[in-house]
Amino acid sequence: MEKKIDLVSNVLKIMLLAVFAISATLYFIKTPGRRFLFRFESVDKGKSSLEYRILPHRKGDEAISLYVDELLLGPKTERARPIFSPGTESKFCFLREKTLFVNLSGELLYRTGNAGEIMAGIELFKKNILKSFPKVKSVEIFIDGKEMLSHFPTFSEN
């Protein structure tokens, strides 16, 4: 009688393992993409707004480029500000030796719509990328093909 119980117990364990393996396989096959966290500035002072979005599976530079494009579209909630002015888009985006190079359009320079401060937006843009893609160690931003710092004058004390 004990052998029969052990056999039934083993069969149940095998069946349970098979069901788990099949459901896990179906989950990974059917999952439409990867879940990403997007951080935006809240319209309420001193707060952040977090959004989760599912983006299609992509590899390497293509995944980062897709993330950057989605980030530039702005938040989906009304209580959050877009990072940059509406119409700002990525002209190119590629990764070289752990540094991401991003060329953004000149619309970034015009503070229109509900967008926050430009420098705060740049820092938030970088933070989003660095937190979402651990292999990226730094982000270099260009605006209309020129280095970002050339667009912002430096002031010296006299």
mmCIF file of C-alpha atoms in Angstrom:
data_model
loop_
_atom_site.group_PDB
_atom_site.id
_atom_site.type_symbol
_atom_site.label_atom_id
_atom_site.label_comp_id
_atom_site.label_asym_id
_atom_site.label_seq_id
_atom_site.Cartn_x
_atom_site.Cartn_y
_atom_site.Cartn_z
ATOM 1 C CA MET A 1 0.000 0.000 0.000
ATOM 2 C CA GLU A 2 2.874 2.416 0.803
ATOM 3 C CA LYS A 3 4.438 1.791 -2.623
ATOM 4 C CA LYS A 4 1.143 2.730 -4.252
ATOM 5 C CA ILE A 5 0.965 5.994 -2.245
ATOM 6 C CA ASP A 6 4.591 6.811 -3.121
ATOM 7 C CA LEU A 7 3.874 6.134 -6.802
ATOM 8 C CA VAL A 8 0.792 8.384 -6.748
ATOM 9 C CA SER A 9 2.772 11.066 -4.904
ATOM 10 C CA ASN A 10 5.584 10.928 -7.484
ATOM 11 C CA VAL A 11 3.125 11.045 -10.386
ATOM 12 C CA LEU A 12 1.439 14.104 -8.842
ATOM 13 C CA LYS A 13 4.811 15.832 -8.404
ATOM 14 C CA ILE A 14 5.729 15.131 -12.035
ATOM 15 C CA MET A 15 2.342 16.393 -13.237
ATOM 16 C CA LEU A 16 2.665 19.553 -11.138
ATOM 17 C CA LEU A 17 6.167 20.178 -12.491
ATOM 18 C CA ALA A 18 4.932 19.642 -16.071
ATOM 19 C CA VAL A 19 2.059 22.103 -15.585
ATOM 20 C CA PHE A 20 4.479 24.676 -14.162
ATOM 21 C CA ALA A 21 6.928 24.206 -17.069
ATOM 22 C CA ILE A 22 4.154 24.533 -19.669
ATOM 23 C CA SER A 23 2.652 27.634 -18.060
ATOM 24 C CA ALA A 24 6.065 29.286 -17.679
ATOM 25 C CA THR A 25 6.853 28.573 -21.335
ATOM 26 C CA LEU A 26 3.510 29.983 -22.465
ATOM 27 C CA TYR A 27 4.009 33.071 -20.290
ATOM 28 C CA PHE A 28 7.362 33.872 -21.889
ATOM 29 C CA ILE A 29 6.086 33.163 -25.392
ATOM 30 C CA LYS A 30 2.904 35.222 -24.981
ATOM 31 C CA THR A 31 4.444 38.167 -23.094
ATOM 32 C CA PRO A 32 4.245 41.083 -25.536
ATOM 33 C CA GLY A 33 7.386 42.762 -24.283
ATOM 34 C CA ARG A 34 9.497 43.895 -21.392
ATOM 35 C CA ARG A 35 8.259 46.069 -18.531
ATOM 36 C CA PHE A 36 10.114 49.376 -18.049
ATOM 37 C CA LEU A 37 9.898 52.088 -15.418
ATOM 38 C CA PHE A 38 9.633 55.710 -16.565
ATOM 39 C CA ARG A 39 10.275 58.598 -14.176
ATOM 40 C CA PHE A 40 8.724 62.011 -14.797
ATOM 41 C CA GLU A 41 8.516 65.205 -12.794
ATOM 42 C CA SER A 42 5.171 65.601 -11.061
ATOM 43 C CA VAL A 43 3.260 68.868 -11.337
ATOM 44 C CA ASP A 44 3.086 68.730 -7.530
ATOM 45 C CA LYS A 45 6.232 70.326 -6.138
ATOM 46 C CA GLY A 46 8.985 67.972 -5.005
ATOM 47 C CA LYS A 47 7.330 64.778 -6.196
ATOM 48 C CA SER A 48 8.127 62.260 -8.884
ATOM 49 C CA SER A 49 5.687 60.447 -11.089
ATOM 50 C CA LEU A 50 6.414 56.818 -11.981
ATOM 51 C CA GLU A 51 4.895 54.922 -14.879
ATOM 52 C CA TYR A 52 5.362 51.355 -15.981
ATOM 53 C CA ARG A 53 5.091 50.588 -19.676
ATOM 54 C CA ILE A 54 5.577 47.408 -21.651
ATOM 55 C CA LEU A 55 7.794 47.834 -24.691
ATOM 56 C CA PRO A 56 8.326 45.205 -27.403
ATOM 57 C CA HIS A 57 11.320 42.898 -27.011
ATOM 58 C CA ARG A 58 14.374 44.332 -28.755
ATOM 59 C CA LYS A 59 18.103 43.715 -28.380
ATOM 60 C CA GLY A 60 21.022 46.076 -27.826
ATOM 61 C CA ASP A 61 20.893 49.606 -29.235
ATOM 62 C CA GLU A 62 17.419 49.031 -30.637
ATOM 63 C CA ALA A 63 15.963 48.432 -27.154
ATOM 64 C CA ILE A 64 17.575 51.600 -25.805
ATOM 65 C CA SER A 65 16.455 53.623 -28.830
ATOM 66 C CA LEU A 66 12.882 52.407 -28.386
ATOM 67 C CA TYR A 67 13.023 53.347 -24.686
ATOM 68 C CA VAL A 68 14.388 56.829 -25.513
ATOM 69 C CA ASP A 69 11.620 57.408 -28.070
ATOM 70 C CA GLU A 70 8.976 56.364 -25.551
ATOM 71 C CA LEU A 71 10.531 58.588 -22.874
ATOM 72 C CA LEU A 72 10.446 61.581 -25.227
ATOM 73 C CA LEU A 73 6.730 61.049 -25.865
ATOM 74 C CA GLY A 74 6.156 62.075 -22.273
ATOM 75 C CA PRO A 75 3.924 60.848 -19.480
ATOM 76 C CA LYS A 76 0.505 59.303 -19.921
ATOM 77 C CA THR A 77 -0.842 60.796 -16.710
ATOM 78 C CA GLU A 78 -2.057 64.365 -16.390
ATOM 79 C CA ARG A 79 -0.263 64.966 -13.099
ATOM 80 C CA ALA A 80 3.202 64.629 -14.644
ATOM 81 C CA ARG A 81 5.282 66.895 -16.873
ATOM 82 C CA PRO A 82 7.022 65.813 -20.064
ATOM 83 C CA ILE A 83 10.793 65.774 -19.724
ATOM 84 C CA PHE A 84 11.291 68.094 -22.706
ATOM 85 C CA SER A 85 9.143 70.344 -24.888
ATOM 86 C CA PRO A 86 6.619 68.636 -27.149
ATOM 87 C CA GLY A 87 8.099 67.651 -30.495
ATOM 88 C CA THR A 88 11.553 66.818 -29.114
ATOM 89 C CA GLU A 89 12.730 63.647 -30.811
ATOM 90 C CA SER A 90 15.789 61.465 -31.044
ATOM 91 C CA LYS A 91 17.733 61.813 -34.289
ATOM 92 C CA PHE A 92 20.155 59.041 -33.360
ATOM 93 C CA CYS A 93 20.900 56.892 -30.375
ATOM 94 C CA PHE A 94 23.741 54.369 -30.101
ATOM 95 C CA LEU A 95 25.886 52.701 -27.476
ATOM 96 C CA ARG A 96 29.700 52.634 -27.628
ATOM 97 C CA GLU A 97 31.797 51.173 -24.826
ATOM 98 C CA LYS A 98 29.151 51.702 -22.117
ATOM 99 C CA THR A 99 28.453 55.308 -23.212
ATOM 100 C CA LEU A 100 25.135 56.115 -24.824
ATOM 101 C CA PHE A 101 25.231 58.881 -27.439
ATOM 102 C CA VAL A 102 21.897 60.579 -28.076
ATOM 103 C CA ASN A 103 21.234 63.376 -30.570
ATOM 104 C CA LEU A 104 18.040 65.227 -29.724
ATOM 105 C CA SER A 105 16.211 67.712 -31.927
ATOM 106 C CA GLY A 106 16.365 71.465 -31.312
ATOM 107 C CA GLU A 107 12.817 71.558 -29.951
ATOM 108 C CA LEU A 108 14.409 70.648 -26.630
ATOM 109 C CA LEU A 109 15.730 74.206 -26.367
ATOM 110 C CA TYR A 110 12.263 75.771 -26.452
ATOM 111 C CA ARG A 111 10.497 75.438 -23.146
ATOM 112 C CA THR A 112 6.954 75.021 -24.367
ATOM 113 C CA GLY A 113 3.939 73.127 -23.164
ATOM 114 C CA ASN A 114 4.048 71.751 -19.658
ATOM 115 C CA ALA A 115 7.756 70.858 -19.801
ATOM 116 C CA GLY A 116 9.967 71.516 -16.801
ATOM 117 C CA GLU A 117 13.367 73.193 -16.675
ATOM 118 C CA ILE A 118 15.734 72.076 -19.444
ATOM 119 C CA MET A 119 18.694 71.138 -17.211
ATOM 120 C CA ALA A 120 16.426 69.277 -14.781
ATOM 121 C CA GLY A 121 14.937 67.470 -17.774
ATOM 122 C CA ILE A 122 18.380 66.469 -19.011
ATOM 123 C CA GLU A 123 19.291 65.055 -15.596
ATOM 124 C CA LEU A 124 15.990 63.160 -15.390
ATOM 125 C CA PHE A 125 16.479 61.880 -18.951
ATOM 126 C CA LYS A 126 19.911 60.517 -18.034
ATOM 127 C CA LYS A 127 18.634 59.033 -14.759
ATOM 128 C CA ASN A 128 15.869 57.151 -16.585
ATOM 129 C CA ILE A 129 18.336 55.593 -19.008
ATOM 130 C CA LEU A 130 21.000 54.745 -16.414
ATOM 131 C CA LYS A 131 18.454 53.074 -14.097
ATOM 132 C CA SER A 132 16.736 51.117 -16.885
ATOM 133 C CA PHE A 133 19.902 49.928 -18.653
ATOM 134 C CA PRO A 134 22.636 48.957 -16.169
ATOM 135 C CA LYS A 135 25.148 48.322 -18.968
ATOM 136 C CA VAL A 136 25.022 52.054 -19.816
ATOM 137 C CA LYS A 137 27.452 53.893 -17.548
ATOM 138 C CA SER A 138 27.185 57.408 -19.029
ATOM 139 C CA VAL A 139 24.982 59.375 -21.424
ATOM 140 C CA GLU A 140 26.295 61.997 -23.852
ATOM 141 C CA ILE A 141 23.611 64.286 -25.234
ATOM 142 C CA PHE A 142 23.866 66.251 -28.466
ATOM 143 C CA ILE A 143 21.341 68.791 -29.701
ATOM 144 C CA ASP A 144 21.007 69.050 -33.474
ATOM 145 C CA GLY A 145 24.392 67.348 -33.830
ATOM 146 C CA LYS A 146 26.253 69.730 -31.501
ATOM 147 C CA GLU A 147 27.515 68.966 -28.028
ATOM 148 C CA MET A 148 24.957 69.916 -25.434
ATOM 149 C CA LEU A 149 27.248 72.281 -23.512
ATOM 150 C CA SER A 150 27.748 74.454 -26.601
ATOM 151 C CA HIS A 151 24.052 75.398 -26.399
ATOM 152 C CA PHE A 152 24.292 76.676 -22.844
ATOM 153 C CA PRO A 153 26.652 79.592 -22.198
ATOM 154 C CA THR A 154 29.040 79.395 -19.295
ATOM 155 C CA PHE A 155 29.309 82.428 -17.069
ATOM 156 C CA SER A 156 32.506 83.439 -15.365
ATOM 157 C CA GLU A 157 32.776 85.653 -12.332
ATOM 158 C CA ASN A 158 34.683 88.912 -12.807
#
